[in-house]
């Protein structure tokens, strides 16, 4: 079974802090994704990566950056957390071939106070 | 912007009935269509995918795709209380946006015992 893990289930940070969210997958997937999920807005793509050291902006990259130094690990960084970044963050991974589904991690509920 | 529209619900059906969930999408070039189930507080899990026009059945689930009408649906037969969840429709056009998925906001389903 594909396993995607995220470093924390719940996280509380203060405004202005630098926040790191880690995601690890064990299926040798090339693609990795970071989403945020908010009520009424659904899943929105922040960043994705097709390969090590490669990244692409999604629909809402502002205020975020990412790092992919190893194939299995994809990190989301909030450079200076703000209250409007309070959300559920979901990591996903997939093979690059057309038609392959994305597998999701358990999510991190981030609260910025 | 590629739109994926779902009726947010809530949709309530009695146990044993057929639940019908609908999704429309704006990108006519979309090629892959996925249905995810998300229980409250949990991450999305894939339940069905479909690539070709017509019906695809998997147990109690049937996905229906009509590319001409840009419409994909999910039927759940013999609905069970354990089917109560939010169902997310996801669409992919690999030729245009690679492995990026576009998600609807989800339809909340409640199966009443």
PDB file of N, CA, C and O in Angstrom, chain A residues 61-88:
ATOM      1  N   UNK A  61       0.269  30.039  -4.634  1.00  0.00           N
ATOM      2  CA  UNK A  61       1.600  29.898  -4.044  1.00  0.00           C
ATOM      3  C   UNK A  61       2.040  31.043  -3.133  1.00  0.00           C
ATOM      4  O   UNK A  61       3.038  30.912  -2.413  1.00  0.00           O
ATOM      5  N   UNK A  62       1.296  32.129  -3.131  1.00  0.00           N
ATOM      6  CA  UNK A  62       1.739  33.322  -2.398  1.00  0.00           C
ATOM      7  C   UNK A  62       1.843  33.030  -0.906  1.00  0.00           C
ATOM      8  O   UNK A  62       0.916  32.508  -0.286  1.00  0.00           O
ATOM      9  N   UNK A  63       2.978  33.381  -0.341  1.00  0.00           N
ATOM     10  CA  UNK A  63       3.199  33.190   1.090  1.00  0.00           C
ATOM     11  C   UNK A  63       3.792  31.833   1.440  1.00  0.00           C
ATOM     12  O   UNK A  63       4.040  31.552   2.616  1.00  0.00           O
ATOM     13  N   UNK A  64       4.031  31.010   0.424  1.00  0.00           N
ATOM     14  CA  UNK A  64       4.562  29.663   0.633  1.00  0.00           C
ATOM     15  C   UNK A  64       5.806  29.444  -0.234  1.00  0.00           C
ATOM     16  O   UNK A  64       5.980  30.082  -1.266  1.00  0.00           O
ATOM     17  N   UNK A  65       6.648  28.539   0.213  1.00  0.00           N
ATOM     18  CA  UNK A  65       7.719  28.023  -0.625  1.00  0.00           C
ATOM     19  C   UNK A  65       7.825  26.526  -0.360  1.00  0.00           C
ATOM     20  O   UNK A  65       7.193  26.007   0.574  1.00  0.00           O
ATOM     21  N   UNK A  66       8.591  25.832  -1.188  1.00  0.00           N
ATOM     22  CA  UNK A  66       8.723  24.386  -1.035  1.00  0.00           C
ATOM     23  C   UNK A  66      10.174  23.978  -1.238  1.00  0.00           C
ATOM     24  O   UNK A  66      10.988  24.723  -1.789  1.00  0.00           O
ATOM     25  N   UNK A  67      10.452  22.770  -0.798  1.00  0.00           N
ATOM     26  CA  UNK A  67      11.781  22.203  -0.966  1.00  0.00           C
ATOM     27  C   UNK A  67      11.660  20.719  -1.229  1.00  0.00           C
ATOM     28  O   UNK A  67      10.905  20.024  -0.540  1.00  0.00           O
ATOM     29  N   UNK A  68      12.414  20.243  -2.223  1.00  0.00           N
ATOM     30  CA  UNK A  68      12.440  18.807  -2.484  1.00  0.00           C
ATOM     31  C   UNK A  68      13.884  18.410  -2.776  1.00  0.00           C
ATOM     32  O   UNK A  68      14.338  18.436  -3.913  1.00  0.00           O
ATOM     33  N   UNK A  69      14.574  18.024  -1.711  1.00  0.00           N
ATOM     34  CA  UNK A  69      15.972  17.628  -1.802  1.00  0.00           C
ATOM     35  C   UNK A  69      16.133  16.135  -2.043  1.00  0.00           C
ATOM     36  O   UNK A  69      17.149  15.684  -2.577  1.00  0.00           O
ATOM     37  N   UNK A  70      15.129  15.364  -1.634  1.00  0.00           N
ATOM     38  CA  UNK A  70      15.128  13.919  -1.857  1.00  0.00           C
ATOM     39  C   UNK A  70      13.795  13.524  -2.477  1.00  0.00           C
ATOM     40  O   UNK A  70      12.779  14.176  -2.246  1.00  0.00           O
ATOM     41  N   UNK A  71      13.813  12.459  -3.234  1.00  0.00           N
ATOM     42  CA  UNK A  71      12.623  12.054  -3.973  1.00  0.00           C
ATOM     43  C   UNK A  71      11.439  11.796  -3.052  1.00  0.00           C
ATOM     44  O   UNK A  71      10.298  12.097  -3.395  1.00  0.00           O
ATOM     45  N   UNK A  72      11.690  11.231  -1.882  1.00  0.00           N
ATOM     46  CA  UNK A  72      10.589  10.825  -1.029  1.00  0.00           C
ATOM     47  C   UNK A  72      10.053  11.937  -0.137  1.00  0.00           C
ATOM     48  O   UNK A  72       9.047  11.749   0.530  1.00  0.00           O
ATOM     49  N   UNK A  73      10.694  13.067  -0.121  1.00  0.00           N
ATOM     50  CA  UNK A  73      10.346  14.106   0.854  1.00  0.00           C
ATOM     51  C   UNK A  73      10.051  15.434   0.164  1.00  0.00           C
ATOM     52  O   UNK A  73      10.819  15.890  -0.685  1.00  0.00           O
ATOM     53  N   UNK A  74       8.944  16.044   0.578  1.00  0.00           N
ATOM     54  CA  UNK A  74       8.520  17.320  -0.005  1.00  0.00           C
ATOM     55  C   UNK A  74       8.076  18.210   1.153  1.00  0.00           C
ATOM     56  O   UNK A  74       7.160  17.849   1.890  1.00  0.00           O
ATOM     57  N   UNK A  75       8.742  19.338   1.292  1.00  0.00           N
ATOM     58  CA  UNK A  75       8.473  20.211   2.429  1.00  0.00           C
ATOM     59  C   UNK A  75       7.757  21.476   1.981  1.00  0.00           C
ATOM     60  O   UNK A  75       8.094  22.047   0.939  1.00  0.00           O
ATOM     61  N   UNK A  76       6.817  21.903   2.776  1.00  0.00           N
ATOM     62  CA  UNK A  76       6.117  23.167   2.557  1.00  0.00           C
ATOM     63  C   UNK A  76       6.566  24.137   3.641  1.00  0.00           C
ATOM     64  O   UNK A  76       6.578  23.783   4.816  1.00  0.00           O
ATOM     65  N   UNK A  77       6.923  25.335   3.226  1.00  0.00           N
ATOM     66  CA  UNK A  77       7.451  26.325   4.154  1.00  0.00           C
ATOM     67  C   UNK A  77       6.576  27.571   4.110  1.00  0.00           C
ATOM     68  O   UNK A  77       6.304  28.109   3.031  1.00  0.00           O
ATOM     69  N   UNK A  78       6.141  27.983   5.287  1.00  0.00           N
ATOM     70  CA  UNK A  78       5.458  29.264   5.433  1.00  0.00           C
ATOM     71  C   UNK A  78       6.498  30.223   5.988  1.00  0.00           C
ATOM     72  O   UNK A  78       6.911  30.103   7.137  1.00  0.00           O
ATOM     73  N   UNK A  79       6.954  31.143   5.157  1.00  0.00           N
ATOM     74  CA  UNK A  79       8.086  31.989   5.528  1.00  0.00           C
ATOM     75  C   UNK A  79       7.764  32.874   6.733  1.00  0.00           C
ATOM     76  O   UNK A  79       8.612  33.077   7.597  1.00  0.00           O
ATOM     77  N   UNK A  80       6.557  33.382   6.777  1.00  0.00           N
ATOM     78  CA  UNK A  80       6.114  34.229   7.892  1.00  0.00           C
ATOM     79  C   UNK A  80       4.618  34.005   8.050  1.00  0.00           C
ATOM     80  O   UNK A  80       3.818  34.610   7.346  1.00  0.00           O
ATOM     81  N   UNK A  81       4.288  33.092   8.945  1.00  0.00           N
ATOM     82  CA  UNK A  81       2.903  32.637   9.045  1.00  0.00           C
ATOM     83  C   UNK A  81       1.947  33.794   9.351  1.00  0.00           C
ATOM     84  O   UNK A  81       2.251  34.701  10.139  1.00  0.00           O
ATOM     85  N   UNK A  82       0.788  33.714   8.714  1.00  0.00           N
ATOM     86  CA  UNK A  82      -0.265  34.704   8.973  1.00  0.00           C
ATOM     87  C   UNK A  82      -1.560  33.975   9.302  1.00  0.00           C
ATOM     88  O   UNK A  82      -1.718  32.787   8.998  1.00  0.00           O
ATOM     89  N   UNK A  83      -2.485  34.689   9.926  1.00  0.00           N
ATOM     90  CA  UNK A  83      -3.726  34.045  10.370  1.00  0.00           C
ATOM     91  C   UNK A  83      -4.524  33.489   9.192  1.00  0.00           C
ATOM     92  O   UNK A  83      -5.240  32.494   9.342  1.00  0.00           O
ATOM     93  N   UNK A  84      -4.408  34.100   8.014  1.00  0.00           N
ATOM     94  CA  UNK A  84      -5.164  33.568   6.867  1.00  0.00           C
ATOM     95  C   UNK A  84      -4.548  32.287   6.289  1.00  0.00           C
ATOM     96  O   UNK A  84      -5.068  31.735   5.299  1.00  0.00           O
ATOM     97  N   UNK A  85      -3.474  31.834   6.886  1.00  0.00           N
ATOM     98  CA  UNK A  85      -2.904  30.546   6.500  1.00  0.00           C
ATOM     99  C   UNK A  85      -3.345  29.423   7.443  1.00  0.00           C
ATOM    100  O   UNK A  85      -2.886  28.281   7.309  1.00  0.00           O
ATOM    101  N   UNK A  86      -4.227  29.747   8.356  1.00  0.00           N
ATOM    102  CA  UNK A  86      -4.858  28.713   9.168  1.00  0.00           C
ATOM    103  C   UNK A  86      -5.708  27.841   8.255  1.00  0.00           C
ATOM    104  O   UNK A  86      -6.590  28.335   7.559  1.00  0.00           O
ATOM    105  N   UNK A  87      -5.409  26.547   8.226  1.00  0.00           N
ATOM    106  CA  UNK A  87      -6.064  25.671   7.267  1.00  0.00           C
ATOM    107  C   UNK A  87      -5.663  24.228   7.516  1.00  0.00           C
ATOM    108  O   UNK A  87      -4.804  23.937   8.354  1.00  0.00           O
ATOM    109  N   UNK A  88      -6.287  23.329   6.762  1.00  0.00           N
ATOM    110  CA  UNK A  88      -5.842  21.939   6.696  1.00  0.00           C
ATOM    111  C   UNK A  88      -4.910  21.829   5.486  1.00  0.00           C
ATOM    112  O   UNK A  88      -5.288  22.205   4.370  1.00  0.00           O
TER     113      UNK A  88
END
